[in-house]
Coordinates of C-alpha atoms in Angstrom, one line a residue:
Y1 CA 1.7 -57.9 29.8
R2 CA 3.8 -60.9 28.5
Y3 CA 5.2 -58.7 25.7
Q4 CA 6.3 -55.9 28.1
H5 CA 7.9 -58.4 30.6
G6 CA 9.6 -60.2 27.7
K7 CA 11.1 -56.8 26.6
A8 CA 12.2 -56.1 30.2
R9 CA 14.0 -59.5 30.4
E10 CA 15.7 -59.0 27.1
E11 CA 16.8 -55.5 28.2
K12 CA 18.2 -56.9 31.4
K13 CA 20.0 -59.7 29.6
R14 CA 21.5 -57.1 27.1
E15 CA 22.7 -55.0 30.1
T16 CA 24.3 -58.0 31.7
L17 CA 26.1 -58.9 28.4
E18 CA 27.4 -55.4 28.1
K19 CA 28.7 -55.5 31.7
L20 CA 30.4 -58.8 30.9
E21 CA 32.1 -57.2 27.9
E22 CA 33.1 -54.2 29.9
N23 CA 34.3 -56.4 32.8
S24 CA 32.0 -54.4 35.1
L25 CA 29.6 -57.2 36.3
F26 CA 30.0 -58.1 40.0
V27 CA 29.3 -61.4 41.7
T28 CA 29.0 -62.1 45.4
K29 CA 31.6 -64.3 47.2
R30 CA 30.7 -66.7 50.0
S31 CA 31.9 -64.0 52.5
G32 CA 29.5 -61.5 51.1
E33 CA 32.3 -59.5 49.4
K34 CA 31.5 -58.2 45.9
Q35 CA 34.0 -59.1 43.1
R36 CA 34.2 -58.6 39.4
F37 CA 33.2 -61.7 37.4
S38 CA 36.2 -63.3 35.7
P39 CA 35.9 -65.9 33.0
N40 CA 39.6 -66.7 33.7
K41 CA 38.6 -68.1 37.1
L42 CA 36.2 -70.4 35.4
R43 CA 39.0 -71.5 33.0
K44 CA 41.3 -72.1 36.0
T45 CA 38.6 -74.2 37.7
L46 CA 38.0 -76.3 34.6
S47 CA 41.8 -76.8 34.1
F48 CA 41.9 -78.7 37.4
V49 CA 38.9 -80.9 36.7
I50 CA 39.4 -81.8 33.0
H51 CA 42.7 -83.6 33.6
G52 CA 43.0 -86.6 31.3
H53 CA 40.1 -85.3 29.2
E54 CA 41.6 -82.1 27.7
K55 CA 40.9 -83.3 24.1
D56 CA 37.3 -84.2 24.8
I57 CA 36.1 -81.1 26.6
D58 CA 35.2 -77.8 24.9
V59 CA 36.3 -75.4 27.6
E60 CA 35.4 -72.2 25.7
G61 CA 32.0 -73.6 24.8
I62 CA 31.3 -74.3 28.5
I63 CA 32.4 -70.8 29.5
N64 CA 30.3 -69.1 26.9
Q65 CA 27.3 -71.1 28.0
V66 CA 27.9 -70.2 31.7
R67 CA 28.2 -66.5 30.7
T68 CA 24.5 -66.6 29.5
E69 CA 23.5 -67.8 32.9
I70 CA 25.3 -65.0 34.8
Y71 CA 23.4 -62.0 36.4
E72 CA 24.4 -59.1 38.6
E73 CA 25.4 -60.0 42.1
M74 CA 25.0 -63.7 41.4
T75 CA 26.7 -65.8 44.2
T76 CA 29.8 -67.8 43.5
E77 CA 27.9 -70.8 44.9
E78 CA 25.2 -70.3 42.2
I79 CA 28.0 -69.9 39.5
S80 CA 29.4 -73.2 40.6
R81 CA 26.0 -74.9 40.3
A82 CA 25.5 -73.3 36.9
L83 CA 28.8 -74.7 35.7
I84 CA 27.8 -78.2 36.8
M85 CA 24.4 -77.8 35.1
V86 CA 26.1 -76.7 31.8
L87 CA 28.4 -79.8 32.0
R88 CA 25.4 -82.0 32.7
S89 CA 23.6 -80.7 29.6
M90 CA 26.7 -81.8 27.5
I91 CA 27.0 -85.4 28.8
E92 CA 25.2 -86.8 25.7
R93 CA 28.1 -85.4 23.6
D94 CA 30.8 -87.4 25.4
P95 CA 31.0 -89.4 28.7
A96 CA 34.0 -87.2 29.6
Y97 CA 31.5 -84.4 30.5
S98 CA 30.0 -86.8 33.1
V99 CA 33.4 -87.4 34.6
V100 CA 34.2 -83.7 34.8
A101 CA 30.8 -82.8 36.2
A102 CA 31.3 -85.5 38.9
R103 CA 34.7 -84.0 39.8
L104 CA 33.1 -80.6 40.3
V105 CA 30.4 -82.1 42.5
L106 CA 33.1 -83.8 44.5
S107 CA 34.9 -80.5 44.9
R108 CA 31.8 -78.9 46.3
V109 CA 31.2 -81.9 48.7
Y110 CA 34.8 -81.7 50.0
K111 CA 34.6 -78.0 50.6
E112 CA 31.3 -78.3 52.5
V113 CA 32.5 -81.2 54.7
I114 CA 36.1 -80.1 55.3
G115 CA 35.3 -76.4 55.3
P116 CA 35.6 -73.9 52.4
D117 CA 38.0 -71.7 54.3
V118 CA 40.4 -74.4 55.4
I119 CA 40.5 -76.8 52.5
D120 CA 43.9 -77.3 50.9
Y121 CA 43.8 -79.7 47.9
T122 CA 47.5 -80.4 48.4
K123 CA 46.7 -81.9 51.8
L124 CA 43.3 -83.3 50.9
E125 CA 43.8 -86.9 52.1
E126 CA 45.1 -85.7 55.5
Q127 CA 42.3 -83.2 55.9
H128 CA 39.7 -85.8 54.8
R129 CA 40.9 -88.2 57.5
A130 CA 40.7 -85.5 60.2
A131 CA 37.3 -84.3 59.0
F132 CA 36.0 -87.9 59.3
A133 CA 36.5 -88.0 63.0
I134 CA 35.2 -84.5 63.5
S135 CA 32.0 -85.3 61.5
L136 CA 31.4 -88.5 63.4
R137 CA 31.6 -86.8 66.7
K138 CA 29.3 -84.0 65.5
A139 CA 26.8 -86.5 64.2
V140 CA 26.8 -88.3 67.6
A141 CA 26.5 -85.0 69.4
I142 CA 23.4 -84.0 67.4
Q143 CA 22.0 -87.5 67.9
R144 CA 22.2 -88.6 64.3
L145 CA 24.5 -91.5 65.0
D146 CA 24.9 -94.2 67.6
P147 CA 27.5 -93.3 70.3
R148 CA 29.0 -96.7 69.7
M149 CA 30.4 -95.4 66.5
L150 CA 32.9 -93.4 68.6
E151 CA 34.2 -96.7 70.2
F152 CA 36.0 -97.5 67.0
N153 CA 39.7 -96.6 66.7
L154 CA 38.9 -93.6 64.4
P155 CA 42.4 -92.8 63.2
E156 CA 42.9 -96.4 62.2
I157 CA 39.6 -96.5 60.5
A158 CA 40.1 -93.2 58.7
A159 CA 43.5 -94.4 57.4
K160 CA 41.7 -97.2 55.6
M161 CA 39.6 -94.8 53.4
A162 CA 40.8 -94.7 49.8
L163 CA 39.9 -91.2 48.5
E164 CA 40.9 -92.1 44.9
R165 CA 37.8 -94.4 44.8
D166 CA 35.6 -91.3 44.6
N167 CA 36.8 -91.2 40.9
K168 CA 34.7 -94.3 40.2
F169 CA 31.6 -92.1 40.3
M170 CA 30.1 -90.7 37.2
Y171 CA 27.9 -87.5 37.5
L172 CA 24.5 -89.1 37.9
G173 CA 25.5 -91.6 40.6
L174 CA 27.4 -88.9 42.6
Q175 CA 24.7 -86.3 42.4
T176 CA 22.1 -88.9 43.5
I177 CA 24.3 -90.0 46.5
T178 CA 24.9 -86.4 47.4
D179 CA 21.2 -85.4 47.2
R180 CA 19.7 -88.4 48.9
Y181 CA 22.2 -90.5 50.8
L182 CA 25.0 -88.5 52.3
M183 CA 24.2 -87.6 56.0
R184 CA 23.3 -84.0 56.7
D185 CA 22.8 -81.9 59.8
P186 CA 19.0 -81.7 60.0
E187 CA 19.1 -78.1 61.3
T188 CA 21.6 -76.5 58.9
K189 CA 21.3 -79.0 56.1
Q190 CA 25.1 -79.0 55.9
L191 CA 26.7 -82.2 54.6
L192 CA 28.5 -84.3 57.3
E193 CA 30.1 -86.9 55.1
T194 CA 31.9 -87.4 51.7
P195 CA 31.2 -90.5 49.6
Q196 CA 34.1 -92.4 51.2
M197 CA 33.0 -91.3 54.7
F198 CA 29.5 -92.5 53.7
W199 CA 30.8 -96.0 52.7
M200 CA 32.8 -96.2 55.9
R201 CA 29.9 -95.1 58.1
V202 CA 27.7 -97.9 56.5
A203 CA 30.6 -100.4 57.0
M204 CA 31.0 -99.4 60.7
G205 CA 27.2 -99.5 61.3
T206 CA 26.9 -103.0 60.0
A207 CA 30.0 -104.2 61.9
L208 CA 28.9 -102.9 65.3
E209 CA 28.4 -106.4 66.8
E210 CA 31.4 -108.0 65.3
Q211 CA 34.2 -109.3 67.6
D212 CA 36.9 -107.9 65.3
R213 CA 35.2 -104.6 64.3
V214 CA 38.1 -103.1 62.5
Y215 CA 38.8 -106.1 60.3
W216 CA 35.2 -106.5 59.2
T217 CA 34.6 -102.8 58.8
D218 CA 37.5 -102.8 56.4
Q219 CA 36.1 -105.8 54.5
F220 CA 32.7 -104.3 54.3
Y221 CA 34.1 -100.9 53.2
R222 CA 36.3 -102.4 50.5
I223 CA 33.5 -104.3 48.7
M224 CA 31.2 -101.2 48.8
S225 CA 33.7 -98.5 47.9
E226 CA 35.1 -100.6 45.0
F227 CA 31.5 -100.9 43.6
L228 CA 31.6 -104.7 44.0
Y229 CA 28.6 -104.8 46.3
T230 CA 25.9 -102.3 47.5
P231 CA 23.4 -102.8 50.3
S232 CA 19.8 -101.7 49.9
T233 CA 18.7 -98.1 50.4
P234 CA 17.5 -98.5 54.1
T235 CA 20.9 -99.9 55.0
L236 CA 22.6 -97.0 53.3
F237 CA 20.2 -94.5 55.0
H238 CA 20.3 -95.8 58.5
A239 CA 23.5 -97.8 59.2
G240 CA 25.1 -96.4 62.3
T241 CA 22.1 -94.3 63.4
L242 CA 20.3 -94.5 66.7
K243 CA 17.4 -96.5 65.1
P244 CA 19.1 -98.5 62.3
Q245 CA 16.2 -99.8 60.3
L246 CA 18.3 -101.6 57.7
S247 CA 15.8 -104.0 56.0
S248 CA 14.3 -103.4 52.6
C249 CA 11.0 -105.3 52.3
Y250 CA 8.1 -106.1 54.6
L251 CA 5.3 -108.5 53.6
N252 CA 2.2 -109.0 55.7
T253 CA -1.3 -110.5 55.5
V254 CA -4.5 -108.8 56.8
P255 CA -7.0 -110.9 58.9
D256 CA -10.7 -110.6 58.4
S257 CA -11.5 -108.4 61.4
L258 CA -11.8 -104.7 61.9
D259 CA -9.1 -104.8 64.6
G260 CA -6.7 -106.7 62.2
I261 CA -7.4 -104.3 59.4
F262 CA -6.6 -101.2 61.4
K263 CA -3.6 -102.8 63.0
S264 CA -2.3 -103.3 59.4
Y265 CA -2.7 -99.6 58.7
S266 CA -0.7 -98.8 61.9
D267 CA 2.0 -101.4 61.2
N268 CA 2.4 -100.3 57.6
A269 CA 2.7 -96.6 58.6
Q270 CA 5.5 -97.5 61.0
L271 CA 7.3 -99.7 58.4
S272 CA 6.9 -96.9 55.8
K273 CA 8.2 -94.3 58.2
W274 CA 11.5 -96.2 58.5
S275 CA 11.9 -96.6 54.7
G276 CA 10.4 -100.1 54.3
G277 CA 8.8 -101.1 51.0
I278 CA 5.5 -102.9 51.7
G279 CA 3.6 -105.8 50.2
T280 CA 0.2 -106.6 51.8
D281 CA -2.1 -109.5 51.2
W282 CA -5.8 -108.6 51.5
T283 CA -7.4 -111.9 50.3
N284 CA -8.7 -112.8 53.8
I285 CA -11.1 -109.9 53.8
R286 CA -14.6 -111.0 53.0
G287 CA -16.3 -109.9 49.8
T288 CA -18.9 -107.2 49.1
G289 CA -22.4 -108.2 50.3
S290 CA -21.3 -111.0 52.7
F291 CA -23.0 -111.1 56.0
I292 CA -21.3 -109.8 59.2
K293 CA -22.8 -111.7 62.2
G294 CA -21.6 -109.2 64.8
T295 CA -23.5 -106.2 63.4
G296 CA -26.0 -108.0 61.3
V297 CA -25.2 -106.0 58.2
E298 CA -23.6 -106.6 54.8
S299 CA -19.9 -106.1 54.3
Q300 CA -18.7 -103.4 51.9
G301 CA -15.9 -105.7 50.8
V302 CA -12.2 -105.1 50.5
I303 CA -12.2 -102.0 48.2
P304 CA -13.0 -99.2 50.8
F305 CA -10.3 -100.5 53.0
L306 CA -7.8 -100.4 50.2
K307 CA -8.6 -96.8 49.6
I308 CA -7.6 -96.1 53.3
A309 CA -4.5 -98.1 52.8
N310 CA -3.6 -96.0 49.8
D311 CA -4.0 -92.8 51.7
V312 CA -1.9 -94.1 54.6
T313 CA 0.8 -94.9 52.1
V314 CA 0.7 -91.3 50.7
A315 CA 0.7 -89.7 54.1
I316 CA 4.0 -91.3 55.2
N317 CA 7.3 -90.0 54.0
R318 CA 10.0 -92.7 54.0
S319 CA 12.8 -91.3 56.2
G320 CA 12.1 -87.9 54.8
R321 CA 13.7 -88.8 51.5
R322 CA 11.0 -90.5 49.4
R323 CA 7.3 -91.1 49.6
G324 CA 5.8 -94.3 51.0
A325 CA 5.4 -97.2 48.6
A326 CA 3.2 -100.3 48.8
C327 CA 1.7 -103.1 46.7
V328 CA -1.5 -104.8 47.6
Y329 CA -2.3 -108.4 46.6
L330 CA -5.6 -110.2 46.0
E331 CA -6.1 -113.8 44.9
T332 CA -7.9 -114.3 41.6
W333 CA -10.9 -116.2 43.1
H334 CA -11.8 -113.4 45.5
Y335 CA -15.4 -112.1 45.1
D336 CA -14.2 -108.5 44.7
I337 CA -11.5 -109.2 42.1
E338 CA -13.3 -107.3 39.3
D339 CA -13.4 -104.1 41.3
F340 CA -9.8 -104.7 42.3
L341 CA -8.8 -104.7 38.7
E342 CA -10.1 -101.2 38.3
L343 CA -8.4 -99.6 41.3
R344 CA -5.8 -97.7 39.2
K345 CA -8.3 -96.4 36.6
N346 CA -8.4 -92.7 36.1
T347 CA -12.2 -92.7 35.6
G348 CA -15.1 -93.8 37.9
D349 CA -15.8 -93.2 41.6
D350 CA -12.6 -91.8 43.1
R351 CA -13.5 -93.2 46.4
R352 CA -13.0 -96.6 44.9
R353 CA -9.6 -95.8 43.3
T354 CA -6.0 -96.1 44.6
H355 CA -3.9 -93.9 42.4
D356 CA -0.8 -94.0 44.6
M357 CA -0.5 -97.7 45.4
N358 CA 0.5 -100.7 43.3
T359 CA -1.8 -103.6 42.9
A360 CA -1.1 -107.3 42.0
N361 CA -3.1 -110.4 41.1
W362 CA -2.1 -113.5 43.1
I363 CA -2.9 -116.1 40.5
P364 CA -3.2 -119.9 41.2
D365 CA -2.2 -122.3 38.4
L366 CA -5.8 -123.6 38.3
F367 CA -7.0 -120.3 36.9
M368 CA -4.6 -120.5 34.0
K369 CA -5.6 -124.1 33.4
R370 CA -9.2 -122.9 33.2
V371 CA -8.2 -120.1 30.8
A372 CA -6.4 -122.5 28.5
A373 CA -9.3 -125.0 28.5
D374 CA -11.9 -122.2 28.1
E375 CA -13.7 -123.3 31.3
N376 CA -15.7 -121.4 34.0
W377 CA -14.2 -119.7 37.0
T378 CA -15.9 -119.2 40.3
L379 CA -15.4 -116.2 42.7
F380 CA -15.9 -116.7 46.4
S381 CA -16.1 -114.6 49.5
S382 CA -13.1 -115.6 51.7
E383 CA -15.1 -116.2 55.0
E384 CA -17.0 -119.0 53.2
V385 CA -13.8 -120.7 51.9
P386 CA -11.5 -119.9 54.8
D387 CA -8.8 -122.4 54.0
L388 CA -8.5 -121.8 50.3
H389 CA -6.0 -118.9 50.5
H390 CA -3.7 -121.0 52.7
M391 CA -3.4 -123.9 50.2
Y392 CA -1.6 -124.4 46.9
G393 CA -0.9 -127.0 44.3
R394 CA -3.0 -130.2 44.1
A395 CA -4.5 -129.6 47.6
F396 CA -5.8 -126.2 46.4
E397 CA -7.3 -127.5 43.2
E398 CA -9.1 -130.3 45.0
R399 CA -10.4 -127.9 47.7
Y400 CA -11.5 -125.3 45.0
A401 CA -13.5 -128.0 43.2
Y402 CA -15.0 -129.0 46.5
Y403 CA -16.2 -125.5 47.1
E404 CA -17.6 -125.2 43.6
A405 CA -19.6 -128.3 44.2
K406 CA -20.9 -126.8 47.5
A407 CA -21.9 -123.7 45.6
D408 CA -23.8 -125.8 43.0
R409 CA -25.7 -127.4 45.9
G410 CA -26.7 -124.0 47.3
E411 CA -24.5 -124.5 50.4
I412 CA -22.4 -121.3 49.7
K413 CA -24.3 -118.0 49.8
L414 CA -22.0 -115.6 47.9
F415 CA -20.4 -116.7 44.7
K416 CA -20.2 -115.7 41.1
R417 CA -19.4 -117.8 38.0
M418 CA -17.9 -116.5 34.8
K419 CA -15.8 -117.6 31.9
A420 CA -12.1 -117.7 33.0
R421 CA -11.1 -116.2 29.7
D422 CA -13.4 -113.2 30.2
L423 CA -11.7 -112.5 33.6
W424 CA -8.3 -113.0 32.0
K425 CA -9.2 -110.5 29.2
K426 CA -10.2 -107.9 31.9
M427 CA -6.9 -108.5 33.7
L428 CA -5.0 -107.9 30.5
T429 CA -7.1 -104.9 29.5
M430 CA -6.4 -103.2 32.8
L431 CA -2.7 -104.1 32.6
F432 CA -2.5 -102.4 29.2
E433 CA -4.6 -99.4 30.3
T434 CA -3.1 -98.7 33.8
G435 CA -0.1 -101.0 34.2
H436 CA -1.9 -102.7 37.0
P437 CA -2.6 -105.1 38.6
W438 CA 0.7 -106.9 38.1
I439 CA 0.7 -110.6 37.2
T440 CA 2.1 -112.8 40.0
F441 CA 1.8 -116.5 40.4
K442 CA 0.9 -118.2 43.6
D443 CA 1.8 -121.9 43.0
P444 CA 5.4 -121.4 41.7
S445 CA 6.0 -119.0 44.6
N446 CA 5.1 -121.7 47.1
I447 CA 6.4 -124.8 45.3
R448 CA 9.8 -123.3 45.0
S449 CA 9.9 -121.6 48.4
P450 CA 12.8 -122.7 50.6
Q451 CA 10.7 -121.9 53.6
D452 CA 7.7 -124.1 52.8
H453 CA 8.2 -125.8 56.2
A454 CA 7.4 -122.4 57.9
G455 CA 4.0 -121.6 56.2
V456 CA 2.4 -120.5 53.0
V457 CA 3.5 -117.6 50.8
H458 CA 0.5 -115.3 50.5
N459 CA 2.0 -112.5 48.4
S460 CA 5.2 -110.9 47.2
N461 CA 6.6 -107.6 48.2
L462 CA 6.5 -104.0 46.8
C463 CA 8.9 -104.9 43.9
T464 CA 7.7 -108.5 43.4
E465 CA 11.1 -110.1 43.7
I466 CA 10.7 -111.6 47.2
T467 CA 8.5 -114.5 48.3
L468 CA 8.2 -115.2 52.0
N469 CA 5.6 -116.8 54.2
T470 CA 3.4 -114.5 56.4
S471 CA 0.8 -115.1 59.1
D472 CA -1.3 -113.1 61.5
D473 CA 1.6 -112.7 63.9
E474 CA 4.5 -112.6 61.4
T475 CA 5.4 -109.8 59.1
A476 CA 8.0 -111.2 56.7
V477 CA 11.2 -109.1 56.3
C478 CA 13.8 -109.3 53.7
N479 CA 17.3 -107.9 53.9
L480 CA 18.8 -107.0 50.5
G481 CA 21.9 -106.1 48.6
S482 CA 23.3 -106.6 45.1
L483 CA 26.5 -107.5 43.3
N484 CA 27.7 -105.4 40.5
F485 CA 28.7 -107.9 37.8
A486 CA 30.5 -105.3 35.7
A487 CA 33.0 -104.8 38.4
F488 CA 34.1 -108.4 38.4
I489 CA 35.4 -108.3 34.8
R490 CA 39.2 -108.2 35.2
N491 CA 41.6 -108.4 32.3
G492 CA 38.8 -109.5 29.9
A493 CA 37.5 -112.4 32.1
F494 CA 35.0 -112.9 34.9
D495 CA 36.9 -113.1 38.1
R496 CA 35.4 -116.1 39.9
V497 CA 37.8 -115.8 42.9
L498 CA 36.9 -112.2 43.5
I499 CA 33.2 -112.8 43.3
G500 CA 33.6 -115.8 45.7
E501 CA 35.3 -113.5 48.2
T502 CA 32.8 -110.7 47.7
V503 CA 29.7 -113.0 48.2
T504 CA 31.2 -114.4 51.4
I505 CA 31.7 -110.9 52.8
A506 CA 28.3 -109.6 51.5
M507 CA 26.4 -112.5 53.1
R508 CA 28.0 -111.8 56.4
M509 CA 27.1 -108.1 56.1
L510 CA 23.5 -109.1 55.3
D511 CA 23.3 -111.5 58.2
N512 CA 24.5 -108.7 60.5
V513 CA 21.7 -106.6 59.4
I514 CA 19.2 -109.0 61.0
D515 CA 20.8 -108.7 64.4
I516 CA 21.5 -105.0 64.4
N517 CA 18.2 -104.0 62.9
F518 CA 15.7 -101.7 64.5
Y519 CA 12.3 -103.3 64.0
P520 CA 9.3 -100.9 63.7
T521 CA 6.9 -103.7 64.8
Q522 CA 7.1 -106.8 66.9
D523 CA 5.6 -109.0 64.1
A524 CA 8.5 -108.0 61.9
K525 CA 11.1 -108.7 64.6
R526 CA 9.6 -112.1 65.4
S527 CA 9.6 -113.2 61.7
N528 CA 13.1 -111.9 60.8
I529 CA 14.9 -113.4 63.9
R530 CA 13.1 -116.7 63.4
H531 CA 13.7 -117.1 59.6
R532 CA 16.7 -114.9 58.8
P533 CA 15.9 -114.4 55.1
V534 CA 18.4 -112.5 52.9
G535 CA 18.4 -111.6 49.2
L536 CA 21.6 -111.2 47.3
G537 CA 20.8 -109.8 43.8
I538 CA 22.8 -108.9 40.8
R539 CA 23.1 -105.8 38.6
G540 CA 25.4 -104.6 35.8
Y541 CA 24.7 -107.9 34.0
Q542 CA 24.4 -106.3 30.5
D543 CA 27.5 -104.2 31.2
A544 CA 29.4 -107.4 32.1
L545 CA 28.3 -109.0 28.9
Y546 CA 29.4 -106.0 26.9
L547 CA 32.8 -106.0 28.5
L548 CA 33.2 -109.7 27.7
D549 CA 32.0 -109.1 24.1
I550 CA 29.1 -111.5 24.6
K551 CA 25.9 -110.6 22.7
F552 CA 22.8 -110.6 24.9
D553 CA 20.9 -113.0 22.7
S554 CA 23.7 -115.5 22.0
E555 CA 24.1 -119.0 23.4
A556 CA 27.2 -117.8 25.4

């Protein structure tokens, strides 16, 4: 069977090549009209996009490769895609291929947004500005964007777009932004914005409550389109929409009650639905075998509930563009910590595994001290040591010793004692075997917290870069963006004035997110309005060092 079909494919390929040689192979235009395939049209297309890179690009090699992908009645749209794929496959030869591939992607985006039948590249800027207003009105009409977006002076706003900044994109960045970030009509899947329209839409969406909307929109647009600053993905997805969920991270803690546990599932489902990344603290849940007064039975512990949390995470698609993502945290003294370590194993009872959710150890300094001193470590069920999770530093260490003494006197029913080093070895073994649970440290997170007046940090977030206090009625929220250090290298030096200006504008933009934001839960709104936390990160650090000719491991 395979041999016969292989022969048929080879025969078909031979026939296609013969037709190419005889100039008798037909392709299908967008209109449906049949037309002879012409390599010269490919050469003409490439001649437009290789400008400045003529010496770096092997035009004939590209055309020959595309010829091998051609088949009878192939659409011109498919030929365009094949051309981009061939260029993509050659990027490792020279970065010029990435530039040229990006230009071809841009051309397709412009055609789709402006209209393939009306686009005139000699009038591109003019058509681009006109298409911006048309696209915004259409997006409002189909209820993708907030009607307030039409209250802006659209001609004035459109005139501020700098189309030449599209040339800053390399292929991978542009393809990613096209596939995942640019707004589309949900029915037809047609693109409604180009990259510069996208930056402007985000700028407008984060300036909606400004007094001088046009000024701040221009400032926000400038730092994004020049690649100086980029907001987080939820801001890019939802700015200007009817439900602008612009925040990145949500951190919550689960109380030791069935109502609280199932409320956390519901809350996390809503947060995931609107693109939030979630970090949840489960340490308050009592351990396996502990007594439940209300029903008179023994608890099954935290693990079965984590399995449900895992399945809730999988079930929710974040804004239709990526799957839900969460990390669960358990403090290292919890009675179920050994089972927690095995959650990501590929063997064992699958009902006690969470293959789609990240896990993290929340480690107090006392545990590491016990490991260093080769001393014992005691595991407790949280309902018998209810204040332990909400303390840190010296107070935690004193209280932990107090509970150990109670256990020695028989005043604590459920506990387990082991060598601290044995548990540490298990933690490291699982980390090597599964990459989980991650190692996170409780005491430094609390001691260095700028919000220690507002409560205790019980856990970090999905990506473990945020530490915020949580409680039964507060889901901590963080609003993120990052500076691109490589973009601040000007004339061989780090431009301190420019970064000062950019940070000021970026912080205003982040602060606006808190007020404009759509909050999926009241606990999240209560926390974010009360504490107003923002995170301004950096990227492009290694690139900046390279541009400054500073070695990564040098003193400089």
